[in-house]
Amino acid sequence: MVDIKIRIGQRIQELRIKQGLSQEALALKADVSTSHIGKLERGERNATIESLEKVVNALNVSFLDIFRFSDKDRDVINDIVDKLSHRSIKDQEIILNLLDALPPWEKDNDTEL
């Protein structure tokens, strides 16, 4: 199992790159040093709640986004959650009803697309 510091760091790096930010730009927006961002991303430093809050705000994401790790098994579920989180409660309920109406998958049909 990968150390939580490394997973958080990888997630920060992933979100930073997705937004087209350099470590320097993120550090400036978060009001922390560039070396601090680098150490967080490499898992060399424990992130405090305060420093995580600065990074979260600078990336304009939620704490939940920082802890939404990119395990290969969870990528599809994370994509679904992300897409549904931007929909209304009514839309989410409709999708849930659609999922409930699906017949159960047989083990043989559980293959990758």
PDB file of N, CA and C in Angstrom:
ATOM      1  N   MET A   1       0.846  -1.196   0.000  1.00  0.00           N
ATOM      2  CA  MET A   1       0.000   0.000   0.000  1.00  0.00           C
ATOM      3  C   MET A   1       0.881   1.246   0.000  1.00  0.00           C
ATOM      4  N   VAL A   2       0.515   2.189  -0.825  1.00  0.00           N
ATOM      5  CA  VAL A   2       1.289   3.416  -0.960  1.00  0.00           C
ATOM      6  C   VAL A   2       1.016   4.326   0.234  1.00  0.00           C
ATOM      7  N   ASP A   3       2.075   4.951   0.717  1.00  0.00           N
ATOM      8  CA  ASP A   3       1.993   5.886   1.839  1.00  0.00           C
ATOM      9  C   ASP A   3       1.001   7.003   1.509  1.00  0.00           C
ATOM     10  N   ILE A   4       0.205   7.379   2.478  1.00  0.00           N
ATOM     11  CA  ILE A   4      -0.826   8.410   2.284  1.00  0.00           C
ATOM     12  C   ILE A   4      -0.206   9.743   1.851  1.00  0.00           C
ATOM     13  N   LYS A   5       0.998  10.059   2.369  1.00  0.00           N
ATOM     14  CA  LYS A   5       1.659  11.309   1.964  1.00  0.00           C
ATOM     15  C   LYS A   5       1.938  11.309   0.464  1.00  0.00           C
ATOM     16  N   ILE A   6       2.358  10.160  -0.044  1.00  0.00           N
ATOM     17  CA  ILE A   6       2.660  10.053  -1.471  1.00  0.00           C
ATOM     18  C   ILE A   6       1.381  10.160  -2.291  1.00  0.00           C
ATOM     19  N   ARG A   7       0.324   9.518  -1.830  1.00  0.00           N
ATOM     20  CA  ARG A   7      -0.948   9.568  -2.567  1.00  0.00           C
ATOM     21  C   ARG A   7      -1.511  10.986  -2.611  1.00  0.00           C
ATOM     22  N   ILE A   8      -1.444  11.687  -1.490  1.00  0.00           N
ATOM     23  CA  ILE A   8      -1.919  13.080  -1.456  1.00  0.00           C
ATOM     24  C   ILE A   8      -1.057  13.933  -2.384  1.00  0.00           C
ATOM     25  N   GLY A   9       0.250  13.731  -2.317  1.00  0.00           N
ATOM     26  CA  GLY A   9       1.160  14.483  -3.180  1.00  0.00           C
ATOM     27  C   GLY A   9       0.897  14.244  -4.654  1.00  0.00           C
ATOM     28  N   GLN A  10       0.677  12.983  -5.011  1.00  0.00           N
ATOM     29  CA  GLN A  10       0.370  12.658  -6.406  1.00  0.00           C
ATOM     30  C   GLN A  10      -0.927  13.322  -6.845  1.00  0.00           C
ATOM     31  N   ARG A  11      -1.883  13.359  -5.944  1.00  0.00           N
ATOM     32  CA  ARG A  11      -3.179  13.961  -6.280  1.00  0.00           C
ATOM     33  C   ARG A  11      -3.043  15.471  -6.467  1.00  0.00           C
ATOM     34  N   ILE A  12      -2.264  16.112  -5.595  1.00  0.00           N
ATOM     35  CA  ILE A  12      -2.023  17.554  -5.737  1.00  0.00           C
ATOM     36  C   ILE A  12      -1.347  17.823  -7.081  1.00  0.00           C
ATOM     37  N   GLN A  13      -0.342  17.018  -7.404  1.00  0.00           N
ATOM     38  CA  GLN A  13       0.365  17.185  -8.675  1.00  0.00           C
ATOM     39  C   GLN A  13      -0.577  16.983  -9.861  1.00  0.00           C
ATOM     40  N   GLU A  14      -1.396  15.957  -9.784  1.00  0.00           N
ATOM     41  CA  GLU A  14      -2.359  15.675 -10.853  1.00  0.00           C
ATOM     42  C   GLU A  14      -3.307  16.856 -11.073  1.00  0.00           C
ATOM     43  N   LEU A  15      -3.846  17.399  -9.986  1.00  0.00           N
ATOM     44  CA  LEU A  15      -4.771  18.531 -10.088  1.00  0.00           C
ATOM     45  C   LEU A  15      -4.061  19.782 -10.597  1.00  0.00           C
ATOM     46  N   ARG A  16      -2.825  19.982 -10.144  1.00  0.00           N
ATOM     47  CA  ARG A  16      -2.041  21.144 -10.588  1.00  0.00           C
ATOM     48  C   ARG A  16      -1.779  21.075 -12.092  1.00  0.00           C
ATOM     49  N   ILE A  17      -1.339  19.916 -12.549  1.00  0.00           N
ATOM     50  CA  ILE A  17      -1.031  19.745 -13.972  1.00  0.00           C
ATOM     51  C   ILE A  17      -2.295  19.873 -14.816  1.00  0.00           C
ATOM     52  N   LYS A  18      -3.388  19.313 -14.317  1.00  0.00           N
ATOM     53  CA  LYS A  18      -4.664  19.398 -15.037  1.00  0.00           C
ATOM     54  C   LYS A  18      -5.067  20.855 -15.267  1.00  0.00           C
ATOM     55  N   GLN A  19      -4.691  21.728 -14.330  1.00  0.00           N
ATOM     56  CA  GLN A  19      -5.025  23.148 -14.459  1.00  0.00           C
ATOM     57  C   GLN A  19      -3.943  23.941 -15.188  1.00  0.00           C
ATOM     58  N   GLY A  20      -2.898  23.256 -15.627  1.00  0.00           N
ATOM     59  CA  GLY A  20      -1.833  23.922 -16.371  1.00  0.00           C
ATOM     60  C   GLY A  20      -0.955  24.817 -15.524  1.00  0.00           C
ATOM     61  N   LEU A  21      -0.854  24.505 -14.240  1.00  0.00           N
ATOM     62  CA  LEU A  21      -0.051  25.320 -13.334  1.00  0.00           C
ATOM     63  C   LEU A  21       1.315  24.685 -13.099  1.00  0.00           C
ATOM     64  N   SER A  22       2.331  25.516 -13.003  1.00  0.00           N
ATOM     65  CA  SER A  22       3.649  25.045 -12.579  1.00  0.00           C
ATOM     66  C   SER A  22       3.650  24.986 -11.050  1.00  0.00           C
ATOM     67  N   GLN A  23       4.676  24.346 -10.492  1.00  0.00           N
ATOM     68  CA  GLN A  23       4.795  24.346  -9.032  1.00  0.00           C
ATOM     69  C   GLN A  23       4.941  25.775  -8.522  1.00  0.00           C
ATOM     70  N   GLU A  24       5.671  26.581  -9.263  1.00  0.00           N
ATOM     71  CA  GLU A  24       5.878  27.975  -8.861  1.00  0.00           C
ATOM     72  C   GLU A  24       4.560  28.746  -8.836  1.00  0.00           C
ATOM     73  N   ALA A  25       3.745  28.551  -9.870  1.00  0.00           N
ATOM     74  CA  ALA A  25       2.462  29.260  -9.945  1.00  0.00           C
ATOM     75  C   ALA A  25       1.534  28.822  -8.818  1.00  0.00           C
ATOM     76  N   LEU A  26       1.499  27.518  -8.545  1.00  0.00           N
ATOM     77  CA  LEU A  26       0.657  27.032  -7.447  1.00  0.00           C
ATOM     78  C   LEU A  26       1.152  27.571  -6.116  1.00  0.00           C
ATOM     79  N   ALA A  27       2.459  27.566  -5.922  1.00  0.00           N
ATOM     80  CA  ALA A  27       3.032  28.079  -4.677  1.00  0.00           C
ATOM     81  C   ALA A  27       2.657  29.544  -4.472  1.00  0.00           C
ATOM     82  N   LEU A  28       2.727  30.319  -5.536  1.00  0.00           N
ATOM     83  CA  LEU A  28       2.374  31.738  -5.458  1.00  0.00           C
ATOM     84  C   LEU A  28       0.903  31.908  -5.082  1.00  0.00           C
ATOM     85  N   LYS A  29       0.029  31.155  -5.749  1.00  0.00           N
ATOM     86  CA  LYS A  29      -1.408  31.248  -5.461  1.00  0.00           C
ATOM     87  C   LYS A  29      -1.734  30.779  -4.046  1.00  0.00           C
ATOM     88  N   ALA A  30      -0.983  29.774  -3.556  1.00  0.00           N
ATOM     89  CA  ALA A  30      -1.259  29.202  -2.236  1.00  0.00           C
ATOM     90  C   ALA A  30      -0.509  29.925  -1.121  1.00  0.00           C
ATOM     91  N   ASP A  31       0.346  30.861  -1.483  1.00  0.00           N
ATOM     92  CA  ASP A  31       1.155  31.600  -0.515  1.00  0.00           C
ATOM     93  C   ASP A  31       2.023  30.658   0.326  1.00  0.00           C
ATOM     94  N   VAL A  32       2.672  29.720  -0.380  1.00  0.00           N
ATOM     95  CA  VAL A  32       3.659  28.830   0.243  1.00  0.00           C
ATOM     96  C   VAL A  32       4.877  28.812  -0.677  1.00  0.00           C
ATOM     97  N   SER A  33       5.967  28.242  -0.198  1.00  0.00           N
ATOM     98  CA  SER A  33       7.173  28.200  -1.026  1.00  0.00           C
ATOM     99  C   SER A  33       7.066  27.119  -2.097  1.00  0.00           C
ATOM    100  N   THR A  34       7.818  27.323  -3.162  1.00  0.00           N
ATOM    101  CA  THR A  34       7.865  26.332  -4.236  1.00  0.00           C
ATOM    102  C   THR A  34       8.416  25.012  -3.716  1.00  0.00           C
ATOM    103  N   SER A  35       9.413  25.090  -2.842  1.00  0.00           N
ATOM    104  CA  SER A  35       9.981  23.849  -2.293  1.00  0.00           C
ATOM    105  C   SER A  35       8.945  23.102  -1.454  1.00  0.00           C
ATOM    106  N   HIS A  36       8.064  23.835  -0.795  1.00  0.00           N
ATOM    107  CA  HIS A  36       6.994  23.198  -0.014  1.00  0.00           C
ATOM    108  C   HIS A  36       6.065  22.403  -0.939  1.00  0.00           C
ATOM    109  N   ILE A  37       5.678  22.998  -2.057  1.00  0.00           N
ATOM    110  CA  ILE A  37       4.826  22.299  -3.028  1.00  0.00           C
ATOM    111  C   ILE A  37       5.547  21.063  -3.547  1.00  0.00           C
ATOM    112  N   GLY A  38       6.810  21.208  -3.898  1.00  0.00           N
ATOM    113  CA  GLY A  38       7.592  20.080  -4.403  1.00  0.00           C
ATOM    114  C   GLY A  38       7.668  18.943  -3.397  1.00  0.00           C
ATOM    115  N   LYS A  39       7.917  19.286  -2.143  1.00  0.00           N
ATOM    116  CA  LYS A  39       8.008  18.257  -1.098  1.00  0.00           C
ATOM    117  C   LYS A  39       6.654  17.603  -0.841  1.00  0.00           C
ATOM    118  N   LEU A  40       5.582  18.388  -0.895  1.00  0.00           N
ATOM    119  CA  LEU A  40       4.242  17.803  -0.753  1.00  0.00           C
ATOM    120  C   LEU A  40       3.976  16.817  -1.888  1.00  0.00           C
ATOM    121  N   GLU A  41       4.278  17.234  -3.113  1.00  0.00           N
ATOM    122  CA  GLU A  41       4.003  16.393  -4.275  1.00  0.00           C
ATOM    123  C   GLU A  41       4.829  15.108  -4.270  1.00  0.00           C
ATOM    124  N   ARG A  42       6.037  15.162  -3.723  1.00  0.00           N
ATOM    125  CA  ARG A  42       6.882  13.966  -3.658  1.00  0.00           C
ATOM    126  C   ARG A  42       6.614  13.130  -2.410  1.00  0.00           C
ATOM    127  N   GLY A  43       5.728  13.607  -1.546  1.00  0.00           N
ATOM    128  CA  GLY A  43       5.424  12.885  -0.316  1.00  0.00           C
ATOM    129  C   GLY A  43       6.526  12.970   0.716  1.00  0.00           C
ATOM    130  N   GLU A  44       7.346  13.993   0.621  1.00  0.00           N
ATOM    131  CA  GLU A  44       8.462  14.171   1.546  1.00  0.00           C
ATOM    132  C   GLU A  44       8.083  15.007   2.762  1.00  0.00           C
ATOM    133  N   ARG A  45       6.912  15.582   2.735  1.00  0.00           N
ATOM    134  CA  ARG A  45       6.482  16.442   3.836  1.00  0.00           C
ATOM    135  C   ARG A  45       5.055  16.099   4.214  1.00  0.00           C
ATOM    136  N   ASN A  46       4.798  16.042   5.516  1.00  0.00           N
ATOM    137  CA  ASN A  46       3.428  15.879   5.995  1.00  0.00           C
ATOM    138  C   ASN A  46       2.684  17.185   5.763  1.00  0.00           C
ATOM    139  N   ALA A  47       1.539  17.086   5.160  1.00  0.00           N
ATOM    140  CA  ALA A  47       0.724  18.274   4.921  1.00  0.00           C
ATOM    141  C   ALA A  47      -0.088  18.581   6.171  1.00  0.00           C
ATOM    142  N   THR A  48      -0.024  19.816   6.611  1.00  0.00           N
ATOM    143  CA  THR A  48      -0.889  20.231   7.713  1.00  0.00           C
ATOM    144  C   THR A  48      -2.247  20.600   7.128  1.00  0.00           C
ATOM    145  N   ILE A  49      -3.236  20.683   7.990  1.00  0.00           N
ATOM    146  CA  ILE A  49      -4.563  21.109   7.538  1.00  0.00           C
ATOM    147  C   ILE A  49      -4.468  22.505   6.929  1.00  0.00           C
ATOM    148  N   GLU A  50      -3.661  23.361   7.547  1.00  0.00           N
ATOM    149  CA  GLU A  50      -3.527  24.730   7.057  1.00  0.00           C
ATOM    150  C   GLU A  50      -2.907  24.768   5.660  1.00  0.00           C
ATOM    151  N   SER A  51      -1.832  23.985   5.457  1.00  0.00           N
ATOM    152  CA  SER A  51      -1.201  24.016   4.132  1.00  0.00           C
ATOM    153  C   SER A  51      -2.097  23.358   3.087  1.00  0.00           C
ATOM    154  N   LEU A  52      -2.802  22.297   3.468  1.00  0.00           N
ATOM    155  CA  LEU A  52      -3.750  21.675   2.536  1.00  0.00           C
ATOM    156  C   LEU A  52      -4.857  22.645   2.160  1.00  0.00           C
ATOM    157  N   GLU A  53      -5.329  23.407   3.140  1.00  0.00           N
ATOM    158  CA  GLU A  53      -6.384  24.385   2.860  1.00  0.00           C
ATOM    159  C   GLU A  53      -5.891  25.426   1.856  1.00  0.00           C
ATOM    160  N   LYS A  54      -4.652  25.877   2.010  1.00  0.00           N
ATOM    161  CA  LYS A  54      -4.095  26.850   1.067  1.00  0.00           C
ATOM    162  C   LYS A  54      -4.019  26.265  -0.342  1.00  0.00           C
ATOM    163  N   VAL A  55      -3.574  25.008  -0.430  1.00  0.00           N
ATOM    164  CA  VAL A  55      -3.451  24.358  -1.736  1.00  0.00           C
ATOM    165  C   VAL A  55      -4.828  24.131  -2.353  1.00  0.00           C
ATOM    166  N   VAL A  56      -5.768  23.655  -1.536  1.00  0.00           N
ATOM    167  CA  VAL A  56      -7.142  23.417  -2.002  1.00  0.00           C
ATOM    168  C   VAL A  56      -7.739  24.711  -2.554  1.00  0.00           C
ATOM    169  N   ASN A  57      -7.587  25.794  -1.817  1.00  0.00           N
ATOM    170  CA  ASN A  57      -8.128  27.082  -2.264  1.00  0.00           C
ATOM    171  C   ASN A  57      -7.426  27.573  -3.527  1.00  0.00           C
ATOM    172  N   ALA A  58      -6.111  27.392  -3.595  1.00  0.00           N
ATOM    173  CA  ALA A  58      -5.358  27.834  -4.769  1.00  0.00           C
ATOM    174  C   ALA A  58      -5.748  27.041  -6.013  1.00  0.00           C
ATOM    175  N   LEU A  59      -6.057  25.762  -5.828  1.00  0.00           N
ATOM    176  CA  LEU A  59      -6.477  24.920  -6.953  1.00  0.00           C
ATOM    177  C   LEU A  59      -7.972  25.048  -7.240  1.00  0.00           C
ATOM    178  N   ASN A  60      -8.679  25.746  -6.352  1.00  0.00           N
ATOM    179  CA  ASN A  60     -10.131  25.906  -6.473  1.00  0.00           C
ATOM    180  C   ASN A  60     -10.840  24.548  -6.541  1.00  0.00           C
ATOM    181  N   VAL A  61     -10.430  23.655  -5.617  1.00  0.00           N
ATOM    182  CA  VAL A  61     -11.050  22.335  -5.497  1.00  0.00           C
ATOM    183  C   VAL A  61     -11.476  22.149  -4.045  1.00  0.00           C
ATOM    184  N   SER A  62     -12.128  21.040  -3.762  1.00  0.00           N
ATOM    185  CA  SER A  62     -12.539  20.756  -2.390  1.00  0.00           C
ATOM    186  C   SER A  62     -11.538  19.805  -1.733  1.00  0.00           C
ATOM    187  N   PHE A  63     -11.627  19.690  -0.425  1.00  0.00           N
ATOM    188  CA  PHE A  63     -10.807  18.708   0.283  1.00  0.00           C
ATOM    189  C   PHE A  63     -11.104  17.309  -0.258  1.00  0.00           C
ATOM    190  N   LEU A  64     -12.358  17.054  -0.567  1.00  0.00           N
ATOM    191  CA  LEU A  64     -12.740  15.755  -1.117  1.00  0.00           C
ATOM    192  C   LEU A  64     -11.974  15.465  -2.403  1.00  0.00           C
ATOM    193  N   ASP A  65     -11.785  16.480  -3.235  1.00  0.00           N
ATOM    194  CA  ASP A  65     -11.039  16.292  -4.484  1.00  0.00           C
ATOM    195  C   ASP A  65      -9.597  15.864  -4.225  1.00  0.00           C
ATOM    196  N   ILE A  66      -9.005  16.381  -3.167  1.00  0.00           N
ATOM    197  CA  ILE A  66      -7.622  16.020  -2.830  1.00  0.00           C
ATOM    198  C   ILE A  66      -7.542  14.550  -2.427  1.00  0.00           C
ATOM    199  N   PHE A  67      -8.580  14.054  -1.770  1.00  0.00           N
ATOM    200  CA  PHE A  67      -8.573  12.672  -1.285  1.00  0.00           C
ATOM    201  C   PHE A  67      -9.259  11.704  -2.241  1.00  0.00           C
ATOM    202  N   ARG A  68      -9.619  12.167  -3.415  1.00  0.00           N
ATOM    203  CA  ARG A  68     -10.217  11.297  -4.431  1.00  0.00           C
ATOM    204  C   ARG A  68      -9.070  10.748  -5.272  1.00  0.00           C
ATOM    205  N   PHE A  69      -8.505   9.649  -4.785  1.00  0.00           N
ATOM    206  CA  PHE A  69      -7.315   9.084  -5.402  1.00  0.00           C
ATOM    207  C   PHE A  69      -7.637   8.391  -6.712  1.00  0.00           C
ATOM    208  N   SER A  70      -6.634   8.257  -7.557  1.00  0.00           N
ATOM    209  CA  SER A  70      -6.809   7.712  -8.900  1.00  0.00           C
ATOM    210  C   SER A  70      -6.421   6.243  -8.991  1.00  0.00           C
ATOM    211  N   ASP A  71      -6.933   5.425  -8.100  1.00  0.00           N
ATOM    212  CA  ASP A  71      -6.714   3.992  -8.240  1.00  0.00           C
ATOM    213  C   ASP A  71      -7.396   3.549  -9.519  1.00  0.00           C
ATOM    214  N   LYS A  72      -6.744   2.678 -10.256  1.00  0.00           N
ATOM    215  CA  LYS A  72      -7.299   2.246 -11.538  1.00  0.00           C
ATOM    216  C   LYS A  72      -8.687   1.656 -11.369  1.00  0.00           C
ATOM    217  N   ASP A  73      -8.914   0.921 -10.274  1.00  0.00           N
ATOM    218  CA  ASP A  73     -10.238   0.320 -10.057  1.00  0.00           C
ATOM    219  C   ASP A  73     -11.299   1.382  -9.793  1.00  0.00           C
ATOM    220  N   ARG A  74     -10.887   2.538  -9.326  1.00  0.00           N
ATOM    221  CA  ARG A  74     -11.849   3.553  -8.915  1.00  0.00           C
ATOM    222  C   ARG A  74     -12.029   4.656  -9.951  1.00  0.00           C
ATOM    223  N   ASP A  75     -11.267   4.654 -11.028  1.00  0.00           N
ATOM    224  CA  ASP A  75     -11.339   5.740 -12.006  1.00  0.00           C
ATOM    225  C   ASP A  75     -12.741   5.940 -12.563  1.00  0.00           C
ATOM    226  N   VAL A  76     -13.398   4.870 -12.945  1.00  0.00           N
ATOM    227  CA  VAL A  76     -14.738   4.980 -13.529  1.00  0.00           C
ATOM    228  C   VAL A  76     -15.712   5.508 -12.490  1.00  0.00           C
ATOM    229  N   ILE A  77     -15.643   4.983 -11.283  1.00  0.00           N
ATOM    230  CA  ILE A  77     -16.539   5.447 -10.215  1.00  0.00           C
ATOM    231  C   ILE A  77     -16.274   6.917  -9.914  1.00  0.00           C
ATOM    232  N   ASN A  78     -15.005   7.309  -9.853  1.00  0.00           N
ATOM    233  CA  ASN A  78     -14.679   8.717  -9.614  1.00  0.00           C
ATOM    234  C   ASN A  78     -15.226   9.605 -10.723  1.00  0.00           C
ATOM    235  N   ASP A  79     -15.147   9.144 -11.976  1.00  0.00           N
ATOM    236  CA  ASP A  79     -15.697   9.915 -13.093  1.00  0.00           C
ATOM    237  C   ASP A  79     -17.211  10.072 -12.956  1.00  0.00           C
ATOM    238  N   ILE A  80     -17.878   8.993 -12.576  1.00  0.00           N
ATOM    239  CA  ILE A  80     -19.334   9.046 -12.394  1.00  0.00           C
ATOM    240  C   ILE A  80     -19.691  10.023 -11.280  1.00  0.00           C
ATOM    241  N   VAL A  81     -19.000   9.907 -10.147  1.00  0.00           N
ATOM    242  CA  VAL A  81     -19.262  10.804  -9.017  1.00  0.00           C
ATOM    243  C   VAL A  81     -19.020  12.251  -9.430  1.00  0.00           C
ATOM    244  N   ASP A  82     -17.931  12.488 -10.148  1.00  0.00           N
ATOM    245  CA  ASP A  82     -17.615  13.847 -10.581  1.00  0.00           C
ATOM    246  C   ASP A  82     -18.707  14.407 -11.486  1.00  0.00           C
ATOM    247  N   LYS A  83     -19.155  13.609 -12.439  1.00  0.00           N
ATOM    248  CA  LYS A  83     -20.200  14.074 -13.357  1.00  0.00           C
ATOM    249  C   LYS A  83     -21.524  14.303 -12.634  1.00  0.00           C
ATOM    250  N   LEU A  84     -21.865  13.413 -11.724  1.00  0.00           N
ATOM    251  CA  LEU A  84     -23.132  13.553 -11.005  1.00  0.00           C
ATOM    252  C   LEU A  84     -23.104  14.709 -10.009  1.00  0.00           C
ATOM    253  N   SER A  85     -21.929  15.017  -9.486  1.00  0.00           N
ATOM    254  CA  SER A  85     -21.851  16.085  -8.481  1.00  0.00           C
ATOM    255  C   SER A  85     -22.200  17.451  -9.068  1.00  0.00           C
ATOM    256  N   HIS A  86     -22.145  17.564 -10.392  1.00  0.00           N
ATOM    257  CA  HIS A  86     -22.478  18.833 -11.048  1.00  0.00           C
ATOM    258  C   HIS A  86     -23.929  18.869 -11.533  1.00  0.00           C
ATOM    259  N   ARG A  87     -24.675  17.835 -11.231  1.00  0.00           N
ATOM    260  CA  ARG A  87     -26.076  17.760 -11.653  1.00  0.00           C
ATOM    261  C   ARG A  87     -26.986  18.079 -10.466  1.00  0.00           C
ATOM    262  N   SER A  88     -28.220  18.364 -10.764  1.00  0.00           N
ATOM    263  CA  SER A  88     -29.192  18.653  -9.701  1.00  0.00           C
ATOM    264  C   SER A  88     -29.512  17.371  -8.934  1.00  0.00           C
ATOM    265  N   ILE A  89     -30.081  17.539  -7.747  1.00  0.00           N
ATOM    266  CA  ILE A  89     -30.504  16.388  -6.943  1.00  0.00           C
ATOM    267  C   ILE A  89     -31.527  15.566  -7.722  1.00  0.00           C
ATOM    268  N   LYS A  90     -32.422  16.250  -8.417  1.00  0.00           N
ATOM    269  CA  LYS A  90     -33.437  15.539  -9.200  1.00  0.00           C
ATOM    270  C   LYS A  90     -32.777  14.666 -10.272  1.00  0.00           C
ATOM    271  N   ASP A  91     -31.795  15.218 -10.987  1.00  0.00           N
ATOM    272  CA  ASP A  91     -31.074  14.434 -11.995  1.00  0.00           C
ATOM    273  C   ASP A  91     -30.359  13.246 -11.356  1.00  0.00           C
ATOM    274  N   GLN A  92     -29.761  13.467 -10.196  1.00  0.00           N
ATOM    275  CA  GLN A  92     -29.061  12.384  -9.502  1.00  0.00           C
ATOM    276  C   GLN A  92     -30.033  11.267  -9.128  1.00  0.00           C
ATOM    277  N   GLU A  93     -31.226  11.646  -8.682  1.00  0.00           N
ATOM    278  CA  GLU A  93     -32.236  10.644  -8.325  1.00  0.00           C
ATOM    279  C   GLU A  93     -32.694   9.864  -9.555  1.00  0.00           C
ATOM    280  N   ILE A  94     -32.822  10.540 -10.689  1.00  0.00           N
ATOM    281  CA  ILE A  94     -33.210   9.861 -11.932  1.00  0.00           C
ATOM    282  C   ILE A  94     -32.150   8.823 -12.313  1.00  0.00           C
ATOM    283  N   ILE A  95     -30.891   9.217 -12.245  1.00  0.00           N
ATOM    284  CA  ILE A  95     -29.802   8.289 -12.580  1.00  0.00           C
ATOM    285  C   ILE A  95     -29.791   7.113 -11.611  1.00  0.00           C
ATOM    286  N   LEU A  96     -29.998   7.383 -10.334  1.00  0.00           N
ATOM    287  CA  LEU A  96     -30.046   6.305  -9.345  1.00  0.00           C
ATOM    288  C   LEU A  96     -31.177   5.333  -9.661  1.00  0.00           C
ATOM    289  N   ASN A  97     -32.335   5.857 -10.032  1.00  0.00           N
ATOM    290  CA  ASN A  97     -33.460   4.992 -10.406  1.00  0.00           C
ATOM    291  C   ASN A  97     -33.131   4.154 -11.640  1.00  0.00           C
ATOM    292  N   LEU A  98     -32.438   4.759 -12.602  1.00  0.00           N
ATOM    293  CA  LEU A  98     -32.020   4.005 -13.787  1.00  0.00           C
ATOM    294  C   LEU A  98     -31.066   2.870 -13.412  1.00  0.00           C
ATOM    295  N   LEU A  99     -30.132   3.166 -12.535  1.00  0.00           N
ATOM    296  CA  LEU A  99     -29.192   2.130 -12.089  1.00  0.00           C
ATOM    297  C   LEU A  99     -29.909   1.012 -11.345  1.00  0.00           C
ATOM    298  N   ASP A 100     -30.864   1.398 -10.515  1.00  0.00           N
ATOM    299  CA  ASP A 100     -31.635   0.391  -9.773  1.00  0.00           C
ATOM    300  C   ASP A 100     -32.446  -0.501 -10.710  1.00  0.00           C
ATOM    301  N   ALA A 101     -32.848   0.035 -11.862  1.00  0.00           N
ATOM    302  CA  ALA A 101     -33.669  -0.722 -12.807  1.00  0.00           C
ATOM    303  C   ALA A 101     -32.849  -1.701 -13.656  1.00  0.00           C
ATOM    304  N   LEU A 102     -31.532  -1.541 -13.661  1.00  0.00           N
ATOM    305  CA  LEU A 102     -30.690  -2.448 -14.441  1.00  0.00           C
ATOM    306  C   LEU A 102     -30.716  -3.852 -13.849  1.00  0.00           C
ATOM    307  N   PRO A 103     -30.719  -4.862 -14.709  1.00  0.00           N
ATOM    308  CA  PRO A 103     -30.634  -6.226 -14.177  1.00  0.00           C
ATOM    309  C   PRO A 103     -29.243  -6.452 -13.587  1.00  0.00           C
ATOM    310  N   PRO A 104     -29.132  -7.359 -12.634  1.00  0.00           N
ATOM    311  CA  PRO A 104     -27.810  -7.619 -12.044  1.00  0.00           C
ATOM    312  C   PRO A 104     -26.853  -8.189 -13.093  1.00  0.00           C
ATOM    313  N   TRP A 105     -25.595  -7.812 -12.977  1.00  0.00           N
ATOM    314  CA  TRP A 105     -24.574  -8.322 -13.891  1.00  0.00           C
ATOM    315  C   TRP A 105     -24.223  -9.748 -13.506  1.00  0.00           C
ATOM    316  N   GLU A 106     -24.016 -10.559 -14.509  1.00  0.00           N
ATOM    317  CA  GLU A 106     -23.498 -11.897 -14.254  1.00  0.00           C
ATOM    318  C   GLU A 106     -21.983 -11.799 -14.207  1.00  0.00           C
ATOM    319  N   LYS A 107     -21.363 -12.687 -13.471  1.00  0.00           N
ATOM    320  CA  LYS A 107     -19.915 -12.659 -13.301  1.00  0.00           C
ATOM    321  C   LYS A 107     -19.188 -12.678 -14.647  1.00  0.00           C
ATOM    322  N   ASP A 108     -19.686 -13.460 -15.615  1.00  0.00           N
ATOM    323  CA  ASP A 108     -19.042 -13.570 -16.927  1.00  0.00           C
ATOM    324  C   ASP A 108     -19.082 -12.267 -17.711  1.00  0.00           C
ATOM    325  N   ASN A 109     -20.038 -11.401 -17.410  1.00  0.00           N
ATOM    326  CA  ASN A 109     -20.166 -10.132 -18.127  1.00  0.00           C
ATOM    327  C   ASN A 109     -19.327  -9.024 -17.516  1.00  0.00           C
ATOM    328  N   ASP A 110     -18.670  -9.305 -16.422  1.00  0.00           N
ATOM    329  CA  ASP A 110     -17.895  -8.298 -15.701  1.00  0.00           C
ATOM    330  C   ASP A 110     -16.485  -8.207 -16.288  1.00  0.00           C
ATOM    331  N   THR A 111     -16.399  -7.675 -17.492  1.00  0.00           N
ATOM    332  CA  THR A 111     -15.107  -7.538 -18.155  1.00  0.00           C
ATOM    333  C   THR A 111     -14.858  -6.080 -18.467  1.00  0.00           C
ATOM    334  N   GLU A 112     -13.587  -5.780 -18.717  1.00  0.00           N
ATOM    335  CA  GLU A 112     -13.233  -4.398 -19.047  1.00  0.00           C
ATOM    336  C   GLU A 112     -13.723  -4.059 -20.434  1.00  0.00           C
ATOM    337  N   LEU A 113     -14.042  -2.790 -20.614  1.00  0.00           N
ATOM    338  CA  LEU A 113     -14.491  -2.318 -21.929  1.00  0.00           C
ATOM    339  C   LEU A 113     -13.308  -2.069 -22.821  1.00  0.00           C
TER     340      LEU A 113
END
